Coordinates of C-alpha atoms in Angstrom, one line a residue:
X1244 CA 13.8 115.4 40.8
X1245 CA 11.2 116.9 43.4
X1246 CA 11.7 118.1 46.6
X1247 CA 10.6 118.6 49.6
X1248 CA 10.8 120.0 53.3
X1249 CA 9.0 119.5 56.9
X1250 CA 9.7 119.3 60.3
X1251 CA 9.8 116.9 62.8
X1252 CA 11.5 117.4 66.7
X1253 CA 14.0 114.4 66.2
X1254 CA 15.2 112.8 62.9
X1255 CA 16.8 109.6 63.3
X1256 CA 19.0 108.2 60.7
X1257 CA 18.9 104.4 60.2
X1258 CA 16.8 101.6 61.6
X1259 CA 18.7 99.5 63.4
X1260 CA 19.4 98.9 66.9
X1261 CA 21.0 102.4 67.5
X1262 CA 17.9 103.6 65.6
X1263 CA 15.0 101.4 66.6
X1264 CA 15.6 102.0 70.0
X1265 CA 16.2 105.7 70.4
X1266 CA 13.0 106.4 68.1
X1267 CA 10.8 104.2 70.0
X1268 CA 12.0 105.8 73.3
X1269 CA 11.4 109.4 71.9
X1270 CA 7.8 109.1 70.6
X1271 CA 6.9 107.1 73.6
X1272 CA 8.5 110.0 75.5
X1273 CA 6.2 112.5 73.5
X1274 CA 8.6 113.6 71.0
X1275 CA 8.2 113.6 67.3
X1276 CA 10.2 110.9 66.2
X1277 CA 10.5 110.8 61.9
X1278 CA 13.2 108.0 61.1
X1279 CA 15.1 108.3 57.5
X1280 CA 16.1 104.1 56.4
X1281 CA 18.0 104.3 53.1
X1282 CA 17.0 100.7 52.7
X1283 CA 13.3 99.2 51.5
X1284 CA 10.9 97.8 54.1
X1285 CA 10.6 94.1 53.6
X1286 CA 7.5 92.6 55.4
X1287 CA 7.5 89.5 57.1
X1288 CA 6.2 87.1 54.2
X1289 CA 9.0 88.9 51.5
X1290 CA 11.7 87.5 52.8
X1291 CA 12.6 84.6 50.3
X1292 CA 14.9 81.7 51.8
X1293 CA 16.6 80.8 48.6
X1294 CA 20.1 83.1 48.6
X1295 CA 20.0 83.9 44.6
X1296 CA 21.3 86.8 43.4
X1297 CA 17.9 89.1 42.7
X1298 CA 16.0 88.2 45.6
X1299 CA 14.9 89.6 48.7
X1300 CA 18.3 89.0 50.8
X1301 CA 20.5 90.9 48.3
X1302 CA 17.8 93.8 48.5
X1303 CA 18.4 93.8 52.7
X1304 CA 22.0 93.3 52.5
X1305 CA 25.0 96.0 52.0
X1306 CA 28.2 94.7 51.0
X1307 CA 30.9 97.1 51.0
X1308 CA 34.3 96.7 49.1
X1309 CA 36.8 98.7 51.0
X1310 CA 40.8 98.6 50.7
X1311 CA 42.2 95.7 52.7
X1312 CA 39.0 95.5 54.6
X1313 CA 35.0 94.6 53.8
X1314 CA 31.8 95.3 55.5
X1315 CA 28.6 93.0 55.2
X1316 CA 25.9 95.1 56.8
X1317 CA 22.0 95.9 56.7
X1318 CA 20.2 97.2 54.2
X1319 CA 16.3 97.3 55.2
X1320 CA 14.0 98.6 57.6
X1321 CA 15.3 96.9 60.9
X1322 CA 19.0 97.2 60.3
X1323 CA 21.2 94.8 60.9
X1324 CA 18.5 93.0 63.4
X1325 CA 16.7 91.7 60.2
X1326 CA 20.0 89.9 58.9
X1327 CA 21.7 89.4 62.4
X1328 CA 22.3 86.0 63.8
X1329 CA 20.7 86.5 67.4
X1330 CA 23.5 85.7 69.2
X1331 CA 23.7 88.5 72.1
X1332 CA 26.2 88.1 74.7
X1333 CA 27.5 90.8 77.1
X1334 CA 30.5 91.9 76.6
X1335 CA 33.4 90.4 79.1
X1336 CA 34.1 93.3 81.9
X1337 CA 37.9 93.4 80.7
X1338 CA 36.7 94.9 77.3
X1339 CA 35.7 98.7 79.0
X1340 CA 39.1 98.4 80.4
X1341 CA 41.6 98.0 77.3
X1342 CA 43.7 100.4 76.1
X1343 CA 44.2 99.4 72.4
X1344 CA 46.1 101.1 70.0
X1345 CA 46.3 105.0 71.6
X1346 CA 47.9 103.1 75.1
X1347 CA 45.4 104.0 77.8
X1348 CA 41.9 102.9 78.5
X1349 CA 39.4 103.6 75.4
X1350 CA 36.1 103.6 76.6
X1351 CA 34.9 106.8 78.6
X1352 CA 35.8 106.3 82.4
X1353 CA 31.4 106.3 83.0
X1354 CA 31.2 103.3 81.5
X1355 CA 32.4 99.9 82.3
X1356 CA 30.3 96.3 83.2
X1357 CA 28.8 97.2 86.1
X1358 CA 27.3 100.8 84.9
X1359 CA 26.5 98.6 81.6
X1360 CA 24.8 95.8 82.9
X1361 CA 21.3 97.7 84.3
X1362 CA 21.1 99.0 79.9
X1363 CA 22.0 95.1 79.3
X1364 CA 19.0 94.4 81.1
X1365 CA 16.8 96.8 79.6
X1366 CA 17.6 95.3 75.9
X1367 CA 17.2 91.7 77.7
X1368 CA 13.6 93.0 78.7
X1369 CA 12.8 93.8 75.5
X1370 CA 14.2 91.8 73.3
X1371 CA 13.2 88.3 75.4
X1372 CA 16.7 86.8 75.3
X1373 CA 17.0 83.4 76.0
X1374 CA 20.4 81.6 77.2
X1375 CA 20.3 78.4 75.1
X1376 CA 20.0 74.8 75.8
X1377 CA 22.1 72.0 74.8
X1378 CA 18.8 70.9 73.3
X1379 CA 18.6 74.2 71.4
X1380 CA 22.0 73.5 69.6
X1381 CA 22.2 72.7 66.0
X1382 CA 24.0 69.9 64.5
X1383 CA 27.2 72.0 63.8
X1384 CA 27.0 73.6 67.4
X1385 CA 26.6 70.2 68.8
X1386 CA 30.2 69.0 66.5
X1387 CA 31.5 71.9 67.5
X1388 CA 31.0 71.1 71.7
X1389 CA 32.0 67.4 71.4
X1390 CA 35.5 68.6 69.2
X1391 CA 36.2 71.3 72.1
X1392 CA 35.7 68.6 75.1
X1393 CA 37.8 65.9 72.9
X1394 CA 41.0 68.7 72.3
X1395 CA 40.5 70.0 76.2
X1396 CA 38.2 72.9 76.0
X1397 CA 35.2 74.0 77.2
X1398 CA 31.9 75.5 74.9
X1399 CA 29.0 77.2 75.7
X1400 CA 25.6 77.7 74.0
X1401 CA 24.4 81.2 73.4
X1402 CA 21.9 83.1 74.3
X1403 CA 20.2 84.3 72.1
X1404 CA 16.9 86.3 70.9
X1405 CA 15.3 83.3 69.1
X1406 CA 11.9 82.0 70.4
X1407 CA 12.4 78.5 70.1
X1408 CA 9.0 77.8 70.0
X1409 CA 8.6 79.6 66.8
X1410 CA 12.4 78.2 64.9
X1411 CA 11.9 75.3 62.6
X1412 CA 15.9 75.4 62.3
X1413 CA 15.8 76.6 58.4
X1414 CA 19.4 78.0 58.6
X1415 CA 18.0 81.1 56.3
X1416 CA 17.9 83.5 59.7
X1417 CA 20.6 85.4 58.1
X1418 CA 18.1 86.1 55.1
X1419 CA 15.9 87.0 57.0
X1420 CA 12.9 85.4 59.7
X1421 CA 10.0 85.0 58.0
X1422 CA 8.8 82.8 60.8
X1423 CA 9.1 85.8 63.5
X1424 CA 11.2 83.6 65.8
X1425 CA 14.3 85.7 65.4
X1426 CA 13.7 88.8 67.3
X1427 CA 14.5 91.8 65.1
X1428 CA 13.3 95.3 65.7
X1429 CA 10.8 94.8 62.9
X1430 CA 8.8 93.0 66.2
X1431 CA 9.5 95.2 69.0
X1432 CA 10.9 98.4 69.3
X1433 CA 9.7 99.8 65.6
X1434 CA 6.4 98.7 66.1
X1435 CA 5.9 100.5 69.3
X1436 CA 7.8 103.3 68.4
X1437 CA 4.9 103.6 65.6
X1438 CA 2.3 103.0 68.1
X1439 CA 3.5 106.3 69.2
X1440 CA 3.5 108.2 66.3
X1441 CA 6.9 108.2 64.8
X1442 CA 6.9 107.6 61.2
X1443 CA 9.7 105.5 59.2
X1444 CA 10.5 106.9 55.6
X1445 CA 12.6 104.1 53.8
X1446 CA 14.5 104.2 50.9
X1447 CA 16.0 107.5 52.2
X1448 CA 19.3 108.2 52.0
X1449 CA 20.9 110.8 54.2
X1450 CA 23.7 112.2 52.2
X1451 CA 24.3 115.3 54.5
X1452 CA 23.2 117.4 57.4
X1453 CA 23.7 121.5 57.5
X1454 CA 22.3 124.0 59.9
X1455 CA 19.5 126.3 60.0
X1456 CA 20.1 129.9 60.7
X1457 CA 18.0 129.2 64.0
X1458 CA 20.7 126.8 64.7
X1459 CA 18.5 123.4 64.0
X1460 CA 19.5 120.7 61.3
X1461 CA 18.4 120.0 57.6
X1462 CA 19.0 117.1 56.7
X1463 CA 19.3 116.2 53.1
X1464 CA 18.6 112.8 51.9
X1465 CA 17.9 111.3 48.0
X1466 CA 15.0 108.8 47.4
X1467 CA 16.0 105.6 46.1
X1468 CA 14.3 103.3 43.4
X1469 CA 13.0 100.4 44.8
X1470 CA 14.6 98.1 42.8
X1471 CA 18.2 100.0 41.4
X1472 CA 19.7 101.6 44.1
X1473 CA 22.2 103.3 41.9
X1474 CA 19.0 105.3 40.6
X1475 CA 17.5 108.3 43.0
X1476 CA 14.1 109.0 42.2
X1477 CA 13.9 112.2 44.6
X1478 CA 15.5 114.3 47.1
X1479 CA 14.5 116.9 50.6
X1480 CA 15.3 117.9 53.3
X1481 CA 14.0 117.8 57.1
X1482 CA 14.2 120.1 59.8
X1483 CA 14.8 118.9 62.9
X1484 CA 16.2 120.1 66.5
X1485 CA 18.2 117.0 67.0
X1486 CA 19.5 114.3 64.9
X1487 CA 20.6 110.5 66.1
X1488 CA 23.4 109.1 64.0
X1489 CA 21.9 105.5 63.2
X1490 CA 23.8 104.9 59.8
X1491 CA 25.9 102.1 60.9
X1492 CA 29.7 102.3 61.5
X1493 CA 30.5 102.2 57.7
X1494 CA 27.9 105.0 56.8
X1495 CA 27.8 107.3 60.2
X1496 CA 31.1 108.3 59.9
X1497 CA 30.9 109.0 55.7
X1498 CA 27.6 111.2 55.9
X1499 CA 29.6 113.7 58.8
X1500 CA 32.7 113.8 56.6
X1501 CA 30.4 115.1 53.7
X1502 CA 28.3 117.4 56.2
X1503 CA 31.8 119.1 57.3
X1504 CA 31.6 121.8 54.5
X1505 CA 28.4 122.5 56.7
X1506 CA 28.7 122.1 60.0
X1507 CA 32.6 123.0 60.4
X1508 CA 35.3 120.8 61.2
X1509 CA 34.2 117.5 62.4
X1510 CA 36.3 115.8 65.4
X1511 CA 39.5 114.1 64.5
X1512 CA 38.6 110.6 65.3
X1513 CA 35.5 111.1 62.7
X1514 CA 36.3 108.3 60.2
X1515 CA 39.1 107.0 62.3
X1516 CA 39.8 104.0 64.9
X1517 CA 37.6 101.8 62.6
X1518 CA 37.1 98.6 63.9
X1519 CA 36.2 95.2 62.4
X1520 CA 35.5 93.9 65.7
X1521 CA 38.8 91.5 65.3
X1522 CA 36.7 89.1 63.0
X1523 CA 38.4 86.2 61.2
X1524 CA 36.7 83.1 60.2
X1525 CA 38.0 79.5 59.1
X1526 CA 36.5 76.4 57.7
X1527 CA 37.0 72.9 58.7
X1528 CA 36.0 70.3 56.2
X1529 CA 35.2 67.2 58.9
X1530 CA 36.2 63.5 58.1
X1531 CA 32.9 61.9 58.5
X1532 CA 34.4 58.4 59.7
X1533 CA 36.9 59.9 62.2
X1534 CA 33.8 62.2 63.6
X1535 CA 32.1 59.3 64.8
X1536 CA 35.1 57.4 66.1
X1537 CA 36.6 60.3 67.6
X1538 CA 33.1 61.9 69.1
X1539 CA 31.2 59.2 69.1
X1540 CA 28.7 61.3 66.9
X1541 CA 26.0 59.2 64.9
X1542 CA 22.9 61.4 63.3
X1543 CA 21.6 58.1 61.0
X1544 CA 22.4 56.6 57.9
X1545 CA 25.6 56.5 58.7
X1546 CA 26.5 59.7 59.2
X1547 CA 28.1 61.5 61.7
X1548 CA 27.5 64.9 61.0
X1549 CA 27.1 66.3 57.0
X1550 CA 24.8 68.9 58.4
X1551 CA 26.7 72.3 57.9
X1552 CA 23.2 73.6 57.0
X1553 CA 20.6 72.3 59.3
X1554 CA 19.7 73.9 62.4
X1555 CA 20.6 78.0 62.7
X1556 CA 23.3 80.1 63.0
X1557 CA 25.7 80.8 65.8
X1558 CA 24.5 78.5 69.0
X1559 CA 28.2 77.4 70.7
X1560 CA 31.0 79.0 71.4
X1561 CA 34.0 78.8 73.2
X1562 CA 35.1 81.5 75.8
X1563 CA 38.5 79.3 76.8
X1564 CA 40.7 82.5 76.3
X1565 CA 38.0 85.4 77.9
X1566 CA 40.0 85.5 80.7
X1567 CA 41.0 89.4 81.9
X1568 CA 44.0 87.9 83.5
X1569 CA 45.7 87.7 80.1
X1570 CA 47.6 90.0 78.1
X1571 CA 45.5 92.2 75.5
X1572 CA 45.9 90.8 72.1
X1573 CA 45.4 87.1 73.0
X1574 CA 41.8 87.3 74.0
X1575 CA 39.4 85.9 72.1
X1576 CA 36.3 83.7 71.0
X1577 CA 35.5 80.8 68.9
X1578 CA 32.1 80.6 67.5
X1579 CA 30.3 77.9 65.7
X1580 CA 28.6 79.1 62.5
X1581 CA 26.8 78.8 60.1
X1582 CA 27.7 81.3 56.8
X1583 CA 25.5 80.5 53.9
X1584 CA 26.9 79.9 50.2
X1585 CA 28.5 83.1 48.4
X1586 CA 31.3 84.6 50.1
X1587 CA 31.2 81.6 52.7
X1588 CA 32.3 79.0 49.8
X1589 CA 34.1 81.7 47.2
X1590 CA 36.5 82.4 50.7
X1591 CA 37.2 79.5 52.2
X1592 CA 40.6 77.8 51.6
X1593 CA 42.1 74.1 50.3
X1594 CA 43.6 72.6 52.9
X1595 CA 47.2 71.2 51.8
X1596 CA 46.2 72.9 48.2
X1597 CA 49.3 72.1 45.7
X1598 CA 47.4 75.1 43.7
X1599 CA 45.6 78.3 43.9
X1600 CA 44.0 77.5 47.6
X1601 CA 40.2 79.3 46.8
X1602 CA 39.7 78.5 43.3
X1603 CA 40.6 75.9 40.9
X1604 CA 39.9 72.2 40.6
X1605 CA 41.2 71.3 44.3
X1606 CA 38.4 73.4 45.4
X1607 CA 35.4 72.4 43.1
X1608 CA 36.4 68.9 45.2
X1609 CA 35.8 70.6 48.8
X1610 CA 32.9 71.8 47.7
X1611 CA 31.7 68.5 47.1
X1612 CA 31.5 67.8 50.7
X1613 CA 29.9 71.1 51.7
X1614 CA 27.3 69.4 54.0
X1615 CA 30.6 68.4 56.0
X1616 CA 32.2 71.8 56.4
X1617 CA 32.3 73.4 60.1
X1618 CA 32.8 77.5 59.8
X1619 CA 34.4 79.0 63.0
X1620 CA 34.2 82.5 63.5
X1621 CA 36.2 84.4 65.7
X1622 CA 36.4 87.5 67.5
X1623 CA 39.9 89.3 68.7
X1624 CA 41.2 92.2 70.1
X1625 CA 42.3 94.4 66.9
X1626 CA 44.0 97.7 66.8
X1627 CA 41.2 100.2 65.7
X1628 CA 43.4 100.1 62.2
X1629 CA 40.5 101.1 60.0
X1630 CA 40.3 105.0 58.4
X1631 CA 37.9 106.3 56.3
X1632 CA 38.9 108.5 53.4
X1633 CA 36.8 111.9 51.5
X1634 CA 33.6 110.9 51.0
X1635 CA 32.1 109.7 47.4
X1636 CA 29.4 111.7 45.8
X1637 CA 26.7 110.2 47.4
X1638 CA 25.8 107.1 49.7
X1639 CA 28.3 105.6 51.6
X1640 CA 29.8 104.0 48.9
X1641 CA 30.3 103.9 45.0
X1642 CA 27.4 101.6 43.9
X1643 CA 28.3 99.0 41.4
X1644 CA 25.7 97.2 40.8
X1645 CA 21.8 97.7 41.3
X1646 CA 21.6 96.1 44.7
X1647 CA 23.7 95.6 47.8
X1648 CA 27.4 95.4 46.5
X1649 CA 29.7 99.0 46.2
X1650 CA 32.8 100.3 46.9
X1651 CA 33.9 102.4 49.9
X1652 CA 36.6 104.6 51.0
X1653 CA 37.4 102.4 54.5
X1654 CA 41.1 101.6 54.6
X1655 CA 42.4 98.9 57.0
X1656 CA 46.1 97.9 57.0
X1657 CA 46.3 95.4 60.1
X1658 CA 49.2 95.7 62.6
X1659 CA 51.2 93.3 64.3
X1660 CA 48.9 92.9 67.2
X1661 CA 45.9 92.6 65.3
X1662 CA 47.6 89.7 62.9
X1663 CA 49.4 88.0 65.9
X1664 CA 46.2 87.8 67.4
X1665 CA 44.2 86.3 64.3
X1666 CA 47.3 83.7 63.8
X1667 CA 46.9 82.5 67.9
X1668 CA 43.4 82.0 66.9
X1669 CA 43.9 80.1 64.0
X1670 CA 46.2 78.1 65.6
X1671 CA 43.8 77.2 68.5
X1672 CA 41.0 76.4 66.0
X1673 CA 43.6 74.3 64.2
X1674 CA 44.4 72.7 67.1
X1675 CA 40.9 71.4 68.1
X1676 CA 39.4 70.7 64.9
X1677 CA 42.5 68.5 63.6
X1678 CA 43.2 66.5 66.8
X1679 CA 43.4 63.0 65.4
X1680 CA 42.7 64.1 62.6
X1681 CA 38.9 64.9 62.9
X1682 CA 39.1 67.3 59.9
X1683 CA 41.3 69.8 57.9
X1684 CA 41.0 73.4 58.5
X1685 CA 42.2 76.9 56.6
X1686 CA 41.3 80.3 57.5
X1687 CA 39.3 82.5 54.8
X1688 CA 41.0 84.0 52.5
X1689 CA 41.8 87.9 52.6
X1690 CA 43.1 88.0 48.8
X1691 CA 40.2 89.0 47.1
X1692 CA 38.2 91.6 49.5
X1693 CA 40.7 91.9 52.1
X1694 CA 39.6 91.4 56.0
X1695 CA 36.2 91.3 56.4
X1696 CA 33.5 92.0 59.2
X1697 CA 29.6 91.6 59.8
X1698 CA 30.1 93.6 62.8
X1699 CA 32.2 96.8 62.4
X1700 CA 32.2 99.6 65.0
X1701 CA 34.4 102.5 66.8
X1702 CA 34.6 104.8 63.5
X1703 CA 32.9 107.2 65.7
X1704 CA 33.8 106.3 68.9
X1705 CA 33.1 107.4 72.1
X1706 CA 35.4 108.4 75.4
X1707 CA 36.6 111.1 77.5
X1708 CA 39.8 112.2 75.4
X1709 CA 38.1 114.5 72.3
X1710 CA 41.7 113.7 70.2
X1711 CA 40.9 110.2 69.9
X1712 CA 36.9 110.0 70.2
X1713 CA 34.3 111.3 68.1
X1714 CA 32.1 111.7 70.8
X1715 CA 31.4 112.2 74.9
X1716 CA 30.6 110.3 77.2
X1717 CA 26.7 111.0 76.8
X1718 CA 26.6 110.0 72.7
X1719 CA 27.0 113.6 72.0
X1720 CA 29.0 114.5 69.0
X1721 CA 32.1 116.6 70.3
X1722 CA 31.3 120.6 69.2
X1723 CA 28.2 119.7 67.3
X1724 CA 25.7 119.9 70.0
X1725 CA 22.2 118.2 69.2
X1726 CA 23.6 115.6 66.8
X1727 CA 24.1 111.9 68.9
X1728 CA 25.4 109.1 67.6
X1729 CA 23.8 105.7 68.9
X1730 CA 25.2 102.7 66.4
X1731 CA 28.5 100.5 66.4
X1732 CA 30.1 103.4 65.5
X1733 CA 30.0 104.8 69.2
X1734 CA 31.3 101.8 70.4
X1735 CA 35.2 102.3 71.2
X1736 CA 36.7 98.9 70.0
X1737 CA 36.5 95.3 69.5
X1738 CA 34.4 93.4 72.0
X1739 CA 36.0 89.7 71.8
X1740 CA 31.9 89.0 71.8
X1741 CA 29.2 89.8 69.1
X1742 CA 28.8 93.0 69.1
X1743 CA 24.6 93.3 68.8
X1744 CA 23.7 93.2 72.4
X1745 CA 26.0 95.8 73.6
X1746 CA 25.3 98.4 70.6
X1747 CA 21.7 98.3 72.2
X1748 CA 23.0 98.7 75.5
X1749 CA 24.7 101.6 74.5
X1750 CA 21.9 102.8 72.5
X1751 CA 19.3 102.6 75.4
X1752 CA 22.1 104.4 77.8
X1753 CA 22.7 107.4 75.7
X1754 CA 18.7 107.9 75.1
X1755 CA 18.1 109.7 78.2
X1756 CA 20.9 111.9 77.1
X1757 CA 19.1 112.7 74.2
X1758 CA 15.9 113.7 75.8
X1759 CA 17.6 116.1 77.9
X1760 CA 19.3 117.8 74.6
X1761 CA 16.0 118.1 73.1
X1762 CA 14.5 119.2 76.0
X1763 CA 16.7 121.9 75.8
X1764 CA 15.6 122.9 72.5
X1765 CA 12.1 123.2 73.3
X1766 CA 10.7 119.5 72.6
X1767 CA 8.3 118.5 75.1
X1768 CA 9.1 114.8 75.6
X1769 CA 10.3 112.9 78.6
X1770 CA 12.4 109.6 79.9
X1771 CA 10.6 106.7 81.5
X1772 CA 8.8 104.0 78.9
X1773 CA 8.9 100.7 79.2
X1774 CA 10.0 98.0 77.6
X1775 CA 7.9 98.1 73.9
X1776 CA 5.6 95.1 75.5
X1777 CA 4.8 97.3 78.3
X1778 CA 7.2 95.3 80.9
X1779 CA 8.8 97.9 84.1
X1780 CA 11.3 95.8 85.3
X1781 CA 14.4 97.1 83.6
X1782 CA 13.1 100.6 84.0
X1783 CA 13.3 99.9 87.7
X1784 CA 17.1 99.1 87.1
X1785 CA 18.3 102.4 85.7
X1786 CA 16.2 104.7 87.8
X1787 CA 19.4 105.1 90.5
X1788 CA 21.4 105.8 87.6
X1789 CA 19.7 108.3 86.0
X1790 CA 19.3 109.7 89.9
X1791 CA 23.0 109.6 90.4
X1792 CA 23.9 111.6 87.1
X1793 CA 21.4 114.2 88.5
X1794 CA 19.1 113.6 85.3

């Protein structure tokens, strides 16, 4: 094992958006910016649209096996932006207001919609987000629409950060874009923040963080082989006078825990008020023949839909039930998409099985008609359930095989309000999908890995009460000055919305907050980039802010 030790102004841990954007912000600011990704750094023409097991999508993905409850997360330079979907609502204005599980309002009293939206709009500048058209919808977003207006509802299309110009509607976004029409970081902010000097190590993984006797931060991370991630070919350590907290909410919260021995006590909610962003998902397997009676839906050759693969992910959903005027619990969305074979077809249920309902003969005969499955996904309000117990030896989670799967130390046991509100959804999606009897629908099971979530958050979170938040109002970890944390992890609770577009909001809030901490320590960087194309638009939005909090 070698080793080895430098210095940089700000070390940055991960790559996604709490990463990407912080580190571009910071070295465009004059700061330098050194960012630690435990995962490889796929270029544009690696990523291989095939989903076998050994290729390119297993190397940029991280599934982790916890107990009752399963994260799917990314695993490469970019993040989660690389395997992300691109769907990037804002999140409703009731969300900054609920209370949750601890009784009183969770998110810190500086933030709600309207102090949100100006950061909104700096990620909308930067990211070119695009509301989409009904033209832009894919086959299963279009089914999706014309089974909503036949049960009585409403859909929307998405917006999105696609360029639609670029999308040939491959369905392998979630494998990543190797067409460049999906915006992930790999195209904006980690490109500039290069530009300006920062410096992206992957295959790094931070394992812990301690203190120099000048009161800076080591941080000590393991170099992993390129192919065997259970294998670490090296090890250092950087100095650095602050620290971001980009792991992602299932790794953040796990390197802290094992940095406690080093750093003193961590705050309570470290590891706590896990959220899996309320996610639940169901398959409907559509009758072809009642499809076009019922929806009047005819794509050629006498077919109505048999397209669960054509087109892209998420681009409908319905926001029926978004409504702040109703009680907590029983808000929620319902989102066409598309979830590619592997856990999508091992999880999903026999309708009306007379046997095991996700294995067996009755489901080798659903899978026949895969190109006629519809996957809803939906978002809820959960109950922050989700704890994280000790750390294992190293990583965020007991590898088990060479790439992408291990087992981690998140426990979730779901409450009452979290399972009534995943059964009212259900129900709804039942509802609208076998009216007439268009098609036959089951939730996922949650037998073999539990829940599970794409998007989990809040195992850090932030607020203005230090017994149940990790962190301040400014990103700042509570007693540990210098060390921010900018990922899902900061985010207080489940957003009824995907999750992607706020986390950047968030991100690009608590960077000015960061620059003053450094600052502090001596860093000679300031606050006031643009967006990474050079746009000044959205800088022009936060300007009174930043005025009004004296900064």
């Amino acid at each position: 094992m070698s080793s080895t030790a430098e210095r940089t102004d700000v070390l940055v841990i991960g790559s996604g958006f709490g990463g990407a954007i912080t580190a571009y912000h910071l070295a465009a600011g004059g700061a330098k910016v050194t960012i630690l990704e435990r995962g490889p750094w796929l270029r544009t023409e690696e990523f291989e649209h095939d989903y076998k097991l050994g290729s390119s999508y297993t190397r940029a993905f991280d599934f982790t096996v916890g107990d009752g409850m399963s994260i799917l997360g990314g695993n490469c330079v970019g993040g989660g932006s690389v395997v992300y979907f691109a769907a990037m609502p804002r999140a409703p204005r009731f969300v900054f207001e609920r209370h949750g599980s601890i009784g009183r309002r969770m998110w810190p009293g500086a933030i709600n919609r309207d102090t949100l939206d100006p950061w909104y709009d700096r990620v909308a500048e930067s990211l070119n987000i695009t509301k989409q058209e009904w033209s832009d919808a894919s086959y299963a977003g279009g089914l999706w629409a014309a089974a909503c207006d036949h049960a009585g509802r409403t859909a929307n299309p998405l917006p999105a950060a696609i360029d639609n110009s670029k999308c040939v509607n491959c369905n392998f976004m979630m494998a990543g874009c190797r067409f460049e029409a999906k915006q992930s970081l790999t195209l904006n902010y980690l490109p500039a923040a290069l530009a300006h000097g920062a410096r992206i190590r992957p295959l790094h993984e931070v394992q812990r963080i301690s203190r120099t006797a000048d009161g800076d931060y080591l941080v000590h991370y393991n170099v992993v082989d390129n192919d065997d991630y259970r294998v670490h070919i090296g090890s250092g350590t950087i100095e650095a006078k602050v620290v971001v907290m980009a792991a992602g909410a299932g790794a953040t919260p796990v390197i802290l825990q094992r940095s406690e021995d080093d750093l003193g006590t961590m705050p309570h909610a470290v590891g706590r008020y896990f959220s899996g962003n309320g996610e639940r998902l169901n398959t409907a397997i559509i009758n072809e023949d009642k499809a076009a009676e019922l929806l009047g839906l005819d794509r050629g050759d006498g077919l109505a839909y048999a397209a669960n693969a054509i087109g892209k992910g998420p681009t409908v959903a319905s926001w029926d039930r978004l409504d702040g005027s109703l009680p907590e619990y029983s808000r929620y969305s319902l989102e066409q998409l598309y979830f590619p074979p592997g856990l999508g077809t091992i999880l999903a249920q026999v309708p009306d099985a007379s046997g095991p309902t996700w294995f067996g003969p009755e489901k080798k005969e659903i899978l026949k008609r895969w190109t006629s499955w519809l996957t809803i996904f939906t978002m809820i309000e959960d109950d922050n359930e989700g704890v994280f117990g000790p750390p294992p030896a190293t990583g965020n989670a007991h590898r088990i095989s060479q790439q992408m799967l291990g087992r981690g130390n998140l426990s979730y046991d779901p409450t009452p309000n979290t399972w009534g509100a995943w059964m009212q959804s259900d129900a709804e999606v039942k509802e609208i999908l076998e009216k007439d009897g268009l098609a036959k629908v089951m939730p996922w099971t949650n037998d073999l890995i539990g829940a599970y979530t794409v998007h989990p958050l809040a195992s850090c979170r932030m607020g203005d009460d230090p017994h149940t938040s990790a962190l301040d109002d400014r990103n700042e970890l509570r007693g540990h000055p210098g060390i921010f944390v900018t990922d899902g992890s900061a985010v207080p609770g489940a957003l009824t919305v995907n999750p992607a577009m706020t986390i950047a909001a968030v991100a690009e809030r608590a960077v000015p907050n960061i620059v003053r901490a450094a600052q502090d320590k001596g860093v000679r960087v300031s606050y006031g980039a643009p967006a990474p194309d050079g746009s000044r638009a959205g800088r022009k939005n936060v300007l009174p802010l930043l005025q009004l909090a004296g900064r």
